[in-house]
């Protein structure tokens, strides 16, 4: 049996260390751990990388602690508009949705776009009509409400600000979730889901649902899920660039990931991080922010759940 591996993230740009209490830290870690285990158990039982990443991301979407599904940030109009994408590294099939509301698990809708439509990316009303056709239950706004996210929105509501450093709490920026996996057949998959950025303008779409920007998987190279200032990840085509550095420059997963996050992204002015896995089950999780909620496990390494750098 080949090596299996899975990594999850709950966003770069965490609570600054001074604001993180031991209680909060253990809550975040517990959800990361259970998301990691959800996907990993599937891999262990021989299921595909796609099934594993969807299961892990659903677990994170169902927690109000992260900015995806329940707990998504507020838009400038006080709503929740979510984006998600998923990609299968074996077939290069992909599915994505953006600007969806009321959907409990946008990642499952993205998977349905991949498997049950002729398209890759459905947005806004079109994505909602597709969900309706598949008889998705719609949650009301209350389901997505989280007090911390609401307070973050109050801080900048009415301004044009959705900037990365708008909050002294420094946790308002990110919180996107994602998972990457390598299954026992060496197949890779990546999934990413987000509420986007607090006070984002109506219609704003970030990198998370964009294949090649915030999410990408290709068995030849890697599966990657990004988190950070989406506008820069789009401009840097970061997820696909990681794959390119490996495919065309022969860089290892770790070296390619470090170059992107610590050099190229910083040079553009962006901040954030990524999680990635290759077909040998190697894992990389670089970030250039103070922390990134993250966890990983493989057949030859035990669980690791961390928030800050060393
Ligand atoms: N990348 C996401 C976006 O720009 C935000 C995040 O990672 O939390 O929508």
mmCIF file of C-alpha atoms and ligand atoms in Angstrom:
data_model
loop_
_atom_site.group_PDB
_atom_site.id
_atom_site.type_symbol
_atom_site.label_atom_id
_atom_site.label_comp_id
_atom_site.label_asym_id
_atom_site.label_seq_id
_atom_site.Cartn_x
_atom_site.Cartn_y
_atom_site.Cartn_z
ATOM 1 C CA UNK A 1 0.000 0.000 0.000
ATOM 2 C CA UNK A 2 1.243 3.480 -0.876
ATOM 3 C CA UNK A 3 1.604 6.214 1.696
ATOM 4 C CA UNK A 4 -1.596 8.112 2.487
ATOM 5 C CA UNK A 5 -1.576 11.711 3.672
ATOM 6 C CA UNK A 6 -4.010 14.450 4.530
ATOM 7 C CA UNK A 7 -3.670 18.079 5.611
ATOM 8 C CA UNK A 8 -6.308 20.617 6.623
ATOM 9 C CA UNK A 9 -6.279 24.349 7.275
ATOM 10 C CA UNK A 10 -8.638 26.796 8.913
ATOM 11 C CA UNK A 11 -7.073 29.933 7.476
ATOM 12 C CA UNK A 12 -3.935 32.008 7.762
ATOM 13 C CA UNK A 13 -4.202 35.090 9.920
ATOM 14 C CA UNK A 14 -5.164 33.779 13.312
ATOM 15 C CA UNK A 15 -5.974 35.481 16.567
ATOM 16 C CA UNK A 16 -2.798 37.313 17.605
ATOM 17 C CA UNK A 17 -1.025 35.347 20.294
ATOM 18 C CA UNK A 18 -2.005 37.742 23.069
ATOM 19 C CA UNK A 19 -5.689 37.278 22.336
ATOM 20 C CA UNK A 20 -5.643 33.514 22.165
ATOM 21 C CA UNK A 21 -6.685 31.961 25.457
ATOM 22 C CA UNK A 22 -5.860 28.335 26.237
ATOM 23 C CA UNK A 23 -9.607 27.562 26.085
ATOM 24 C CA UNK A 24 -9.993 29.078 22.613
ATOM 25 C CA UNK A 25 -6.843 27.380 21.436
ATOM 26 C CA UNK A 26 -8.113 23.982 22.471
ATOM 27 C CA UNK A 27 -11.462 24.614 20.777
ATOM 28 C CA UNK A 28 -9.793 25.473 17.475
ATOM 29 C CA UNK A 29 -7.467 22.512 17.772
ATOM 30 C CA UNK A 30 -10.298 20.114 18.565
ATOM 31 C CA UNK A 31 -12.202 21.054 15.403
ATOM 32 C CA UNK A 32 -9.050 20.848 13.275
ATOM 33 C CA UNK A 33 -8.356 17.433 14.741
ATOM 34 C CA UNK A 34 -11.807 16.107 14.091
ATOM 35 C CA UNK A 35 -11.712 17.440 10.497
ATOM 36 C CA UNK A 36 -8.352 15.757 10.009
ATOM 37 C CA UNK A 37 -9.645 12.468 11.367
ATOM 38 C CA UNK A 38 -12.853 12.546 9.319
ATOM 39 C CA UNK A 39 -10.881 12.607 6.086
ATOM 40 C CA UNK A 40 -8.045 10.406 7.251
ATOM 41 C CA UNK A 41 -10.328 7.568 8.322
ATOM 42 C CA UNK A 42 -11.799 7.535 4.826
ATOM 43 C CA UNK A 43 -8.317 7.329 3.295
ATOM 44 C CA UNK A 44 -7.443 4.501 5.676
ATOM 45 C CA UNK A 45 -10.493 2.567 4.623
ATOM 46 C CA UNK A 46 -9.451 2.838 0.977
ATOM 47 C CA UNK A 47 -11.759 5.657 -0.099
ATOM 48 C CA UNK A 48 -10.662 8.305 -2.587
ATOM 49 C CA UNK A 49 -8.801 11.543 -1.975
ATOM 50 C CA UNK A 50 -11.867 13.441 -3.246
ATOM 51 C CA UNK A 51 -14.118 11.839 -0.641
ATOM 52 C CA UNK A 52 -11.583 12.568 2.074
ATOM 53 C CA UNK A 53 -11.122 16.264 1.291
ATOM 54 C CA UNK A 54 -14.863 16.811 1.012
ATOM 55 C CA UNK A 55 -15.447 15.147 4.397
ATOM 56 C CA UNK A 56 -12.734 17.191 6.118
ATOM 57 C CA UNK A 57 -13.931 20.474 4.666
ATOM 58 C CA UNK A 58 -17.553 19.734 5.610
ATOM 59 C CA UNK A 59 -16.471 19.282 9.211
ATOM 60 C CA UNK A 60 -14.766 22.689 9.168
ATOM 61 C CA UNK A 61 -17.729 24.324 7.407
ATOM 62 C CA UNK A 62 -20.004 23.004 10.156
ATOM 63 C CA UNK A 63 -18.010 24.807 12.866
ATOM 64 C CA UNK A 64 -18.712 28.482 13.561
ATOM 65 C CA UNK A 65 -15.025 28.994 14.409
ATOM 66 C CA UNK A 66 -13.943 29.178 10.810
ATOM 67 C CA UNK A 67 -14.923 31.485 7.980
ATOM 68 C CA UNK A 68 -16.715 28.947 5.781
ATOM 69 C CA UNK A 69 -20.243 27.577 5.889
ATOM 70 C CA UNK A 70 -21.505 28.317 9.416
ATOM 71 C CA UNK A 71 -19.545 31.291 10.796
ATOM 72 C CA UNK A 72 -18.903 32.856 7.390
ATOM 73 C CA UNK A 73 -17.998 36.548 7.503
ATOM 74 C CA UNK A 74 -20.481 39.341 6.754
ATOM 75 C CA UNK A 75 -20.506 41.119 3.398
ATOM 76 C CA UNK A 76 -20.880 44.915 3.214
ATOM 77 C CA UNK A 77 -24.634 44.302 3.089
ATOM 78 C CA UNK A 78 -24.628 42.157 6.204
ATOM 79 C CA UNK A 79 -25.109 38.896 4.314
ATOM 80 C CA UNK A 80 -23.115 35.741 3.811
ATOM 81 C CA UNK A 81 -21.869 34.888 0.331
ATOM 82 C CA UNK A 82 -19.787 31.789 0.132
ATOM 83 C CA UNK A 83 -17.316 30.384 -2.376
ATOM 84 C CA UNK A 84 -15.911 26.859 -2.696
ATOM 85 C CA UNK A 85 -14.043 24.611 -5.096
ATOM 86 C CA UNK A 86 -12.822 21.050 -5.356
ATOM 87 C CA UNK A 87 -10.434 19.355 -7.782
ATOM 88 C CA UNK A 88 -9.551 15.770 -8.594
ATOM 89 C CA UNK A 89 -5.865 15.383 -9.449
ATOM 90 C CA UNK A 90 -6.400 12.086 -11.245
ATOM 91 C CA UNK A 91 -8.817 13.360 -13.894
ATOM 92 C CA UNK A 92 -8.237 17.116 -13.571
ATOM 93 C CA UNK A 93 -11.988 17.398 -13.112
ATOM 94 C CA UNK A 94 -13.026 20.341 -11.002
ATOM 95 C CA UNK A 95 -16.129 21.999 -9.618
ATOM 96 C CA UNK A 96 -16.644 25.434 -8.120
ATOM 97 C CA UNK A 97 -19.363 27.722 -6.833
ATOM 98 C CA UNK A 98 -19.294 31.336 -5.790
ATOM 99 C CA UNK A 99 -21.653 33.867 -4.234
ATOM 100 C CA UNK A 100 -23.950 31.208 -2.794
ATOM 101 C CA UNK A 101 -26.137 31.809 0.253
ATOM 102 C CA UNK A 102 -28.046 29.491 2.543
ATOM 103 C CA UNK A 103 -26.004 26.446 1.536
ATOM 104 C CA UNK A 104 -24.790 24.578 4.627
ATOM 105 C CA UNK A 105 -21.909 22.887 2.822
ATOM 106 C CA UNK A 106 -20.793 24.817 -0.265
ATOM 107 C CA UNK A 107 -18.025 22.249 -0.821
ATOM 108 C CA UNK A 108 -20.633 19.562 -1.562
ATOM 109 C CA UNK A 109 -22.326 21.858 -4.049
ATOM 110 C CA UNK A 110 -18.934 22.392 -5.722
ATOM 111 C CA UNK A 111 -18.506 18.614 -5.908
ATOM 112 C CA UNK A 112 -21.962 18.302 -7.419
ATOM 113 C CA UNK A 113 -21.045 20.889 -10.058
ATOM 114 C CA UNK A 114 -18.023 18.712 -10.877
ATOM 115 C CA UNK A 115 -19.968 15.453 -10.995
ATOM 116 C CA UNK A 116 -23.506 16.364 -11.978
ATOM 117 C CA UNK A 117 -23.186 19.308 -14.357
ATOM 118 C CA UNK A 118 -21.399 19.889 -17.644
ATOM 119 C CA UNK A 119 -19.630 22.891 -16.190
ATOM 120 C CA UNK A 120 -16.770 23.679 -13.867
ATOM 121 C CA UNK A 121 -17.908 26.904 -12.245
ATOM 122 C CA UNK A 122 -21.411 28.116 -11.384
ATOM 123 C CA UNK A 123 -21.905 31.487 -9.735
ATOM 124 C CA UNK A 124 -24.593 33.352 -7.862
ATOM 125 C CA UNK A 125 -28.192 32.811 -9.048
ATOM 126 C CA UNK A 126 -27.080 30.095 -11.468
ATOM 127 C CA UNK A 127 -25.403 28.178 -8.671
ATOM 128 C CA UNK A 128 -28.459 28.617 -6.467
ATOM 129 C CA UNK A 129 -30.754 27.341 -9.221
ATOM 130 C CA UNK A 130 -28.510 24.319 -9.611
ATOM 131 C CA UNK A 131 -28.709 23.689 -5.842
ATOM 132 C CA UNK A 132 -32.474 24.000 -6.006
ATOM 133 C CA UNK A 133 -32.634 21.486 -8.831
ATOM 134 C CA UNK A 134 -30.673 19.065 -6.655
ATOM 135 C CA UNK A 135 -33.094 19.755 -3.783
ATOM 136 C CA UNK A 136 -30.548 21.320 -1.450
ATOM 137 C CA UNK A 137 -32.104 22.449 1.797
ATOM 138 C CA UNK A 138 -31.518 26.170 2.423
ATOM 139 C CA UNK A 139 -30.542 27.327 5.909
ATOM 140 C CA UNK A 140 -31.755 30.737 7.023
ATOM 141 C CA UNK A 141 -29.353 33.608 7.795
ATOM 142 C CA UNK A 142 -29.441 32.800 11.507
ATOM 143 C CA UNK A 143 -27.671 29.509 10.929
ATOM 144 C CA UNK A 144 -24.589 31.340 9.615
ATOM 145 C CA UNK A 145 -24.517 33.998 12.367
ATOM 146 C CA UNK A 146 -21.488 34.211 14.596
ATOM 147 C CA UNK A 147 -21.071 36.988 17.162
ATOM 148 C CA UNK A 148 -17.336 37.475 16.563
ATOM 149 C CA UNK A 149 -17.847 37.783 12.798
ATOM 150 C CA UNK A 150 -20.673 40.238 13.428
ATOM 151 C CA UNK A 151 -18.459 42.407 15.652
ATOM 152 C CA UNK A 152 -15.716 42.312 13.030
ATOM 153 C CA UNK A 153 -18.180 43.583 10.462
ATOM 154 C CA UNK A 154 -19.391 46.324 12.833
ATOM 155 C CA UNK A 155 -15.807 47.635 13.067
ATOM 156 C CA UNK A 156 -15.693 48.478 9.368
ATOM 157 C CA UNK A 157 -19.320 48.526 8.283
ATOM 158 C CA UNK A 158 -20.182 51.540 6.153
ATOM 159 C CA UNK A 159 -16.567 52.059 5.056
ATOM 160 C CA UNK A 160 -15.019 50.892 1.832
ATOM 161 C CA UNK A 161 -12.560 48.952 3.899
ATOM 162 C CA UNK A 162 -12.180 45.236 3.486
ATOM 163 C CA UNK A 163 -8.481 45.479 3.867
ATOM 164 C CA UNK A 164 -6.339 42.883 5.433
ATOM 165 C CA UNK A 165 -5.259 44.887 8.431
ATOM 166 C CA UNK A 166 -8.567 46.432 9.255
ATOM 167 C CA UNK A 167 -8.955 44.836 12.644
ATOM 168 C CA UNK A 168 -6.858 45.142 15.743
ATOM 169 C CA UNK A 169 -7.895 41.597 16.467
ATOM 170 C CA UNK A 170 -6.099 40.597 13.310
ATOM 171 C CA UNK A 171 -8.272 37.519 12.980
ATOM 172 C CA UNK A 172 -10.884 39.182 10.856
ATOM 173 C CA UNK A 173 -8.980 38.741 7.695
ATOM 174 C CA UNK A 174 -8.910 35.069 6.908
ATOM 175 C CA UNK A 175 -10.371 31.818 8.171
ATOM 176 C CA UNK A 176 -11.001 30.052 4.928
ATOM 177 C CA UNK A 177 -10.842 26.278 5.246
ATOM 178 C CA UNK A 178 -9.281 23.650 3.049
ATOM 179 C CA UNK A 179 -8.043 20.098 2.776
ATOM 180 C CA UNK A 180 -5.600 18.248 0.528
ATOM 181 C CA UNK A 181 -5.142 14.499 0.349
ATOM 182 C CA UNK A 182 -3.153 11.684 -1.225
ATOM 183 C CA UNK A 183 -5.004 8.366 -1.241
ATOM 184 C CA UNK A 184 -3.549 4.858 -1.282
ATOM 185 C CA UNK A 185 -3.591 4.814 -5.093
ATOM 186 C CA UNK A 186 -1.464 7.965 -5.279
ATOM 187 C CA UNK A 187 -4.442 10.074 -6.352
ATOM 188 C CA UNK A 188 -4.531 13.671 -5.133
ATOM 189 C CA UNK A 189 -7.411 16.054 -4.405
ATOM 190 C CA UNK A 190 -7.867 19.552 -3.034
ATOM 191 C CA UNK A 191 -10.887 21.357 -1.577
ATOM 192 C CA UNK A 192 -11.279 24.951 -0.377
ATOM 193 C CA UNK A 193 -14.275 26.775 1.072
ATOM 194 C CA UNK A 194 -14.740 30.327 2.361
ATOM 195 C CA UNK A 195 -17.058 33.136 3.332
ATOM 196 C CA UNK A 196 -14.503 35.487 1.735
ATOM 197 C CA UNK A 197 -13.509 38.721 3.454
ATOM 198 C CA UNK A 198 -15.402 40.801 6.011
ATOM 199 C CA UNK A 199 -17.286 43.746 4.474
ATOM 200 C CA UNK A 200 -16.450 42.569 0.962
ATOM 201 C CA UNK A 201 -18.267 44.391 -1.781
ATOM 202 C CA UNK A 202 -21.381 42.759 -3.237
ATOM 203 C CA UNK A 203 -20.288 40.350 -5.956
ATOM 204 C CA UNK A 204 -16.645 40.105 -4.872
ATOM 205 C CA UNK A 205 -15.150 36.710 -5.640
ATOM 206 C CA UNK A 206 -11.860 35.629 -4.057
ATOM 207 C CA UNK A 207 -9.281 33.043 -4.980
ATOM 208 C CA UNK A 208 -10.846 30.094 -3.150
ATOM 209 C CA UNK A 209 -13.279 29.022 -5.885
ATOM 210 C CA UNK A 210 -10.850 29.829 -8.695
ATOM 211 C CA UNK A 211 -9.122 26.753 -9.990
ATOM 212 C CA UNK A 212 -5.413 27.540 -10.199
ATOM 213 C CA UNK A 213 -5.563 30.537 -7.863
ATOM 214 C CA UNK A 214 -6.718 29.209 -4.470
ATOM 215 C CA UNK A 215 -7.172 25.533 -5.250
ATOM 216 C CA UNK A 216 -5.565 23.011 -7.592
ATOM 217 C CA UNK A 217 -4.770 19.297 -7.874
ATOM 218 C CA UNK A 218 -2.809 17.286 -10.394
ATOM 219 C CA UNK A 219 -1.484 13.775 -9.732
ATOM 220 C CA UNK A 220 1.715 14.680 -11.604
ATOM 221 C CA UNK A 221 2.625 17.335 -9.061
ATOM 222 C CA UNK A 222 0.537 18.260 -6.040
ATOM 223 C CA UNK A 223 -2.807 19.135 -4.475
ATOM 224 C CA UNK A 224 -2.947 22.583 -2.901
ATOM 225 C CA UNK A 225 -5.402 24.737 -0.964
ATOM 226 C CA UNK A 226 -4.551 28.390 -0.282
ATOM 227 C CA UNK A 227 -5.614 30.962 2.288
ATOM 228 C CA UNK A 228 -4.854 34.650 2.525
ATOM 229 C CA UNK A 229 -5.446 37.884 0.672
ATOM 230 C CA UNK A 230 -7.385 36.431 -2.235
ATOM 231 C CA UNK A 231 -6.753 39.281 -4.661
ATOM 232 C CA UNK A 232 -3.004 38.525 -4.540
ATOM 233 C CA UNK A 233 -3.470 34.784 -4.857
ATOM 234 C CA UNK A 234 -5.530 35.413 -7.989
ATOM 235 C CA UNK A 235 -2.926 37.727 -9.483
ATOM 236 C CA UNK A 236 -0.115 35.328 -8.625
ATOM 237 C CA UNK A 237 -2.092 32.266 -9.820
ATOM 238 C CA UNK A 238 -0.528 30.727 -6.739
ATOM 239 C CA UNK A 239 -2.021 27.227 -6.651
ATOM 240 C CA UNK A 240 -1.162 26.504 -10.275
ATOM 241 C CA UNK A 241 2.229 28.168 -9.905
ATOM 242 C CA UNK A 242 3.086 25.635 -7.205
ATOM 243 C CA UNK A 243 2.289 22.833 -9.621
ATOM 244 C CA UNK A 244 4.303 24.550 -12.379
ATOM 245 C CA UNK A 245 7.380 25.018 -10.198
ATOM 246 C CA UNK A 246 7.304 21.285 -9.543
ATOM 247 C CA UNK A 247 6.502 20.193 -13.082
ATOM 248 C CA UNK A 248 8.706 22.524 -15.087
ATOM 249 C CA UNK A 249 11.450 23.416 -12.639
ATOM 250 C CA UNK A 250 11.596 20.107 -10.819
ATOM 251 C CA UNK A 251 11.379 21.747 -7.418
ATOM 252 C CA UNK A 252 10.344 19.575 -4.485
ATOM 253 C CA UNK A 253 6.934 20.235 -2.926
ATOM 254 C CA UNK A 254 8.523 21.930 0.083
ATOM 255 C CA UNK A 255 10.901 24.136 -1.936
ATOM 256 C CA UNK A 256 8.199 25.210 -4.380
ATOM 257 C CA UNK A 257 5.780 26.040 -1.569
ATOM 258 C CA UNK A 258 8.405 28.098 0.295
ATOM 259 C CA UNK A 259 9.359 30.069 -2.837
ATOM 260 C CA UNK A 260 5.741 30.945 -3.468
ATOM 261 C CA UNK A 261 4.707 31.969 0.016
ATOM 262 C CA UNK A 262 7.933 33.496 1.315
ATOM 263 C CA UNK A 263 9.087 35.151 -1.900
ATOM 264 C CA UNK A 264 6.646 35.511 -4.797
ATOM 265 C CA UNK A 265 3.515 36.267 -2.773
ATOM 266 C CA UNK A 266 5.329 38.706 -0.468
ATOM 267 C CA UNK A 267 6.821 40.486 -3.475
ATOM 268 C CA UNK A 268 3.331 41.018 -4.867
ATOM 269 C CA UNK A 269 2.265 42.428 -1.479
ATOM 270 C CA UNK A 270 0.078 39.511 -0.429
ATOM 271 C CA UNK A 271 0.027 37.502 2.745
ATOM 272 C CA UNK A 272 -1.259 34.083 3.684
ATOM 273 C CA UNK A 273 -0.276 30.471 3.363
ATOM 274 C CA UNK A 274 -1.114 27.145 1.797
ATOM 275 C CA UNK A 275 -1.275 23.438 2.487
ATOM 276 C CA UNK A 276 -0.089 20.989 -0.137
ATOM 277 C CA UNK A 277 0.594 17.310 -0.625
ATOM 278 C CA UNK A 278 2.370 15.409 -3.412
ATOM 279 C CA UNK A 279 1.770 11.901 -4.772
ATOM 280 C CA UNK A 280 4.466 10.469 -2.467
ATOM 281 C CA UNK A 281 2.517 11.704 0.519
ATOM 282 C CA UNK A 282 4.881 14.583 1.379
ATOM 283 C CA UNK A 283 3.172 17.551 3.020
ATOM 284 C CA UNK A 284 4.083 21.275 3.021
ATOM 285 C CA UNK A 285 2.276 23.978 5.021
ATOM 286 C CA UNK A 286 4.136 27.313 4.702
ATOM 287 C CA UNK A 287 2.646 30.699 5.703
ATOM 288 C CA UNK A 288 3.931 34.247 6.065
ATOM 289 C CA UNK A 289 1.376 35.407 8.645
ATOM 290 C CA UNK A 290 1.736 35.058 12.414
ATOM 291 C CA UNK A 291 -0.144 31.801 12.311
ATOM 292 C CA UNK A 292 -2.235 29.451 10.213
ATOM 293 C CA UNK A 293 -4.726 27.017 11.718
ATOM 294 C CA UNK A 294 -3.508 23.715 10.378
ATOM 295 C CA UNK A 295 -3.162 19.984 10.864
ATOM 296 C CA UNK A 296 -1.725 17.004 9.042
ATOM 297 C CA UNK A 297 -1.267 13.267 9.277
ATOM 298 C CA UNK A 298 0.236 10.600 7.048
ATOM 299 C CA UNK A 299 0.858 6.877 7.207
ATOM 300 C CA UNK A 300 4.318 7.527 8.572
ATOM 301 C CA UNK A 301 3.692 10.553 10.785
ATOM 302 C CA UNK A 302 1.288 11.072 13.658
ATOM 303 C CA UNK A 303 -1.260 13.939 13.844
ATOM 304 C CA UNK A 304 0.177 17.400 14.080
ATOM 305 C CA UNK A 305 -2.176 20.245 14.914
ATOM 306 C CA UNK A 306 -0.704 23.758 15.133
ATOM 307 C CA UNK A 307 -1.694 27.391 15.036
ATOM 308 C CA UNK A 308 1.442 29.548 15.258
ATOM 309 C CA UNK A 309 4.937 29.303 13.802
ATOM 310 C CA UNK A 310 7.794 27.798 15.755
HETATM 311 N N1 LIG B 1 -8.570 33.679 0.378
HETATM 312 C C1 LIG B 1 -9.853 34.033 0.909
HETATM 313 C C2 LIG B 1 -10.496 35.099 0.067
HETATM 314 O O1 LIG B 1 -9.800 36.000 -0.339
HETATM 315 C C3 LIG B 1 -9.782 34.507 2.316
HETATM 316 C C4 LIG B 1 -9.126 33.564 3.267
HETATM 317 O O2 LIG B 1 -8.201 32.836 2.928
HETATM 318 O O3 LIG B 1 -9.567 33.509 4.415
HETATM 319 O O4 LIG B 1 -11.680 35.041 -0.145
#
